[in-house]
Short mmCIF file of C-alpha atoms in Angstrom, two decimals:
data_model
loop_
_atom_site.label_atom_id
_atom_site.label_comp_id
_atom_site.label_asym_id
_atom_site.label_seq_id
_atom_site.Cartn_x
_atom_site.Cartn_y
_atom_site.Cartn_z
CA UNK A 1 1.38 -25.79 31.51
CA UNK A 2 0.81 -22.38 32.24
CA UNK A 3 -0.78 -20.33 29.28
CA UNK A 4 2.67 -18.41 29.47
CA UNK A 5 4.24 -21.35 28.97
CA UNK A 6 2.23 -22.19 25.92
CA UNK A 7 2.79 -19.04 24.12
CA UNK A 8 6.21 -19.44 24.87
CA UNK A 9 6.62 -22.79 23.44
CA UNK A 10 4.20 -21.64 20.03
CA UNK A 11 6.68 -18.62 19.34
CA UNK A 12 9.95 -20.92 19.63
CA UNK A 13 8.17 -23.48 17.41
CA UNK A 14 7.22 -20.76 15.06
CA UNK A 15 11.10 -19.08 15.41
CA UNK A 16 11.97 -22.79 14.30
CA UNK A 17 9.86 -22.75 11.43
CA UNK A 18 10.66 -19.25 10.17
CA UNK A 19 14.58 -20.71 10.27
CA UNK A 20 13.56 -23.72 8.17
CA UNK A 21 11.62 -22.06 5.28
CA UNK A 22 14.35 -18.85 5.45
CA UNK A 23 17.26 -21.22 4.94
CA UNK A 24 15.73 -24.06 2.35
CA UNK A 25 17.24 -25.46 -0.08
CA UNK A 26 20.09 -25.79 2.62
CA UNK A 27 23.23 -25.37 0.53
CA UNK A 28 25.94 -24.34 3.47
CA UNK A 29 28.91 -22.53 2.46
CA UNK A 30 31.74 -22.43 4.66
CA UNK A 31 32.55 -18.29 5.64
CA UNK A 32 34.54 -17.35 8.11
CA UNK A 33 32.65 -14.71 10.79
CA UNK A 34 34.25 -11.79 9.89
CA UNK A 35 33.50 -12.03 5.96
CA UNK A 36 30.32 -12.62 7.06
CA UNK A 37 29.67 -9.49 9.30
CA UNK A 38 31.35 -7.78 6.51
CA UNK A 39 28.91 -9.74 3.68
CA UNK A 40 26.02 -8.91 5.76
CA UNK A 41 27.16 -5.30 6.51
CA UNK A 42 27.55 -4.51 2.53
CA UNK A 43 24.14 -6.26 1.60
CA UNK A 44 21.80 -4.59 3.86
CA UNK A 45 22.34 -0.93 2.56
CA UNK A 46 21.52 -2.28 -1.09
CA UNK A 47 18.30 -4.08 -0.13
CA UNK A 48 16.07 -1.62 0.33
CA UNK A 49 13.85 -1.95 -2.37
CA UNK A 50 10.53 -2.77 -3.28
CA UNK A 51 9.87 -6.64 -3.07
CA UNK A 52 7.47 -8.84 -4.83
CA UNK A 53 4.12 -8.74 -3.59
CA UNK A 54 4.18 -12.80 -2.75
CA UNK A 55 7.66 -12.41 -0.67
CA UNK A 56 6.22 -9.66 1.44
CA UNK A 57 3.01 -11.17 2.43
CA UNK A 58 5.52 -14.45 2.79
CA UNK A 59 7.68 -12.09 5.43
CA UNK A 60 4.93 -10.76 6.94
CA UNK A 61 2.95 -13.64 7.45
CA UNK A 62 6.18 -15.69 9.09
CA UNK A 63 5.94 -12.91 11.78
CA UNK A 64 2.25 -12.17 12.74
CA UNK A 65 2.22 -15.10 14.65
CA UNK A 66 5.58 -14.88 15.71
CA UNK A 67 4.32 -11.44 17.53
CA UNK A 68 1.32 -12.82 18.58
CA UNK A 69 3.11 -15.61 20.46
CA UNK A 70 5.73 -13.21 21.67
CA UNK A 71 3.05 -10.98 23.08
CA UNK A 72 1.11 -13.63 24.58
CA UNK A 73 4.11 -15.34 26.54
CA UNK A 74 5.01 -11.94 27.88
CA UNK A 75 1.21 -10.53 28.33
CA UNK A 76 -0.95 -12.98 29.12
CA UNK A 77 -2.94 -12.74 32.36
CA UNK A 78 -1.14 -9.13 32.88
CA UNK A 79 -3.42 -6.07 33.05
CA UNK A 80 -2.98 -2.43 32.78
CA UNK A 81 -1.60 0.11 30.30
CA UNK A 82 2.55 -0.14 31.74
CA UNK A 83 2.52 -3.97 31.45
CA UNK A 84 1.04 -3.38 27.72
CA UNK A 85 3.82 -0.70 26.99
CA UNK A 86 6.72 -2.60 28.66
CA UNK A 87 5.35 -6.00 26.63
CA UNK A 88 4.85 -4.37 23.45
CA UNK A 89 7.99 -2.57 23.26
CA UNK A 90 9.86 -6.30 24.12
CA UNK A 91 7.89 -8.29 21.87
CA UNK A 92 8.91 -5.56 18.75
CA UNK A 93 12.80 -6.02 19.79
CA UNK A 94 12.67 -9.83 20.17
CA UNK A 95 10.96 -10.27 17.01
CA UNK A 96 13.61 -7.64 15.32
CA UNK A 97 16.70 -9.83 16.74
CA UNK A 98 14.91 -12.97 15.53
CA UNK A 99 14.68 -11.35 11.84
CA UNK A 100 18.27 -9.73 12.01
CA UNK A 101 19.52 -13.26 13.06
CA UNK A 102 17.15 -14.94 10.45
CA UNK A 103 18.70 -12.77 7.62
CA UNK A 104 22.37 -12.71 8.82
CA UNK A 105 22.11 -16.54 8.63
CA UNK A 106 21.75 -16.64 5.21
CA UNK A 107 25.18 -15.53 4.26
CA UNK A 108 26.13 -18.93 4.95
CA UNK A 109 23.77 -20.20 2.63
CA UNK A 110 24.77 -18.93 -1.32
CA UNK A 111 21.32 -19.47 -2.80
CA UNK A 112 19.57 -17.21 -0.02
CA UNK A 113 20.18 -13.57 0.19
CA UNK A 114 19.82 -11.01 3.28
CA UNK A 115 17.38 -8.52 2.52
CA UNK A 116 16.64 -5.15 4.39
CA UNK A 117 13.39 -5.09 2.86
CA UNK A 118 12.80 -8.84 4.05
CA UNK A 119 13.52 -7.61 7.70
CA UNK A 120 11.17 -4.43 7.53
CA UNK A 121 8.30 -6.57 5.95
CA UNK A 122 8.85 -8.90 8.91
CA UNK A 123 8.19 -6.05 11.32
CA UNK A 124 5.20 -5.07 9.81
CA UNK A 125 4.02 -8.77 10.33
CA UNK A 126 5.47 -8.73 14.26
CA UNK A 127 3.85 -5.42 14.68
CA UNK A 128 0.70 -6.95 13.10
CA UNK A 129 0.91 -10.05 15.48
CA UNK A 130 1.53 -7.79 18.35
CA UNK A 131 -1.50 -5.83 17.87
CA UNK A 132 -3.42 -8.58 17.32
CA UNK A 133 -3.20 -10.07 20.91
CA UNK A 134 -3.19 -6.25 22.04
CA UNK A 135 -6.61 -6.11 20.68
CA UNK A 136 -8.20 -9.83 21.46
CA UNK A 137 -5.08 -11.66 22.79
CA UNK A 138 -6.63 -12.01 26.31
CA UNK A 139 -9.90 -12.67 25.23
CA UNK A 140 -9.01 -15.35 22.51
CA UNK A 141 -7.16 -16.63 25.93
CA UNK A 142 -10.09 -16.69 28.19
CA UNK A 143 -12.30 -17.89 25.84
CA UNK A 144 -10.14 -21.02 24.84
CA UNK A 145 -9.97 -21.79 28.82
CA UNK A 146 -13.50 -21.79 29.18
CA UNK A 147 -14.67 -24.06 26.06
CA UNK A 148 -11.94 -26.30 26.95
CA UNK A 149 -13.05 -26.25 30.92
CA UNK A 150 -16.48 -26.70 29.32
CA UNK A 151 -16.16 -29.39 26.80
CA UNK A 152 -13.59 -31.41 28.18
CA UNK A 153 -10.15 -33.13 26.29
CA UNK A 154 -12.05 -34.70 23.47
CA UNK A 155 -12.75 -31.03 22.02
CA UNK A 156 -9.02 -30.14 22.89
CA UNK A 157 -8.14 -32.92 20.48
CA UNK A 158 -10.46 -31.59 17.97
CA UNK A 159 -9.12 -28.35 18.29
CA UNK A 160 -5.61 -29.09 17.80
CA UNK A 161 -6.28 -31.10 14.85
CA UNK A 162 -7.67 -28.46 12.91
CA UNK A 163 -4.65 -26.31 13.92
CA UNK A 164 -2.75 -29.06 12.66
CA UNK A 165 -4.78 -29.16 9.76
CA UNK A 166 -4.00 -25.14 9.37
CA UNK A 167 -0.51 -25.51 9.64
CA UNK A 168 -0.48 -28.53 6.70
CA UNK A 169 -2.24 -26.18 4.43
CA UNK A 170 0.17 -23.16 5.03
CA UNK A 171 3.23 -25.90 4.70
CA UNK A 172 1.84 -26.85 1.46
CA UNK A 173 0.70 -23.34 -0.04
CA UNK A 174 4.87 -21.86 0.77
CA UNK A 175 6.30 -19.75 -0.66
CA UNK A 176 2.77 -18.56 -1.20
CA UNK A 177 3.68 -16.89 -4.54
CA UNK A 178 -0.42 -16.32 -5.07
CA UNK A 179 -1.04 -14.04 -8.18
CA UNK A 180 -2.93 -11.43 -7.32
CA UNK A 181 -3.23 -8.85 -10.31
CA UNK A 182 -5.29 -9.86 -13.23
CA UNK A 183 -2.52 -8.86 -15.46
CA UNK A 184 0.18 -11.43 -13.99
CA UNK A 185 -2.74 -13.87 -14.31
CA UNK A 186 -3.20 -13.37 -17.98
CA UNK A 187 0.66 -13.24 -18.81
CA UNK A 188 0.70 -16.28 -16.84
CA UNK A 189 -1.96 -18.06 -19.18
CA UNK A 190 -0.21 -16.84 -22.21
CA UNK A 191 2.99 -18.32 -21.48
CA UNK A 192 1.27 -21.51 -20.75
CA UNK A 193 1.80 -21.74 -17.07
CA UNK A 194 -1.94 -22.44 -16.42
CA UNK A 195 -3.71 -24.83 -17.69
CA UNK A 196 -7.48 -25.58 -17.70
CA UNK A 197 -8.27 -29.10 -17.39
#
């Protein structure tokens, strides 16, 4: 498989993972297409509002690797400014489409709510991922190729296991509801939500 195919596979898997996490707990409710479109159109203008830091971080983090993977699929082994510009525009357009489709699909899941703020946060993540690719993606790809060529398949398996471990940790930290403010830590402690063994 080519590097382009690898990056496309990564982007596809990440899109599926984002879909999974977006639609949890999978409580489906039948809604007609027309009503879904009306509901989505009504929801978006009313959901441009500040969101919690953990929700913002989760949406950004979902789309950083997606933006990186799509940019990699479009730009790996391609040089030049015009290729970078075309790839960047296409990456952002595809990430926007994925984001809107994810939010739109929430209409059929009553415990989930479409949000323009989520779409905005996801686009920030896509932009960061794409920027990471433009800044270091080709170098990272070349480095991995070089190391795999020199080390052989044993090191590749080791690298894949470390990647799996990282994915496992990220999965178990979801929904990334981290406390980042000292006042919030104190309130959680006072409410008995933090126990010290």
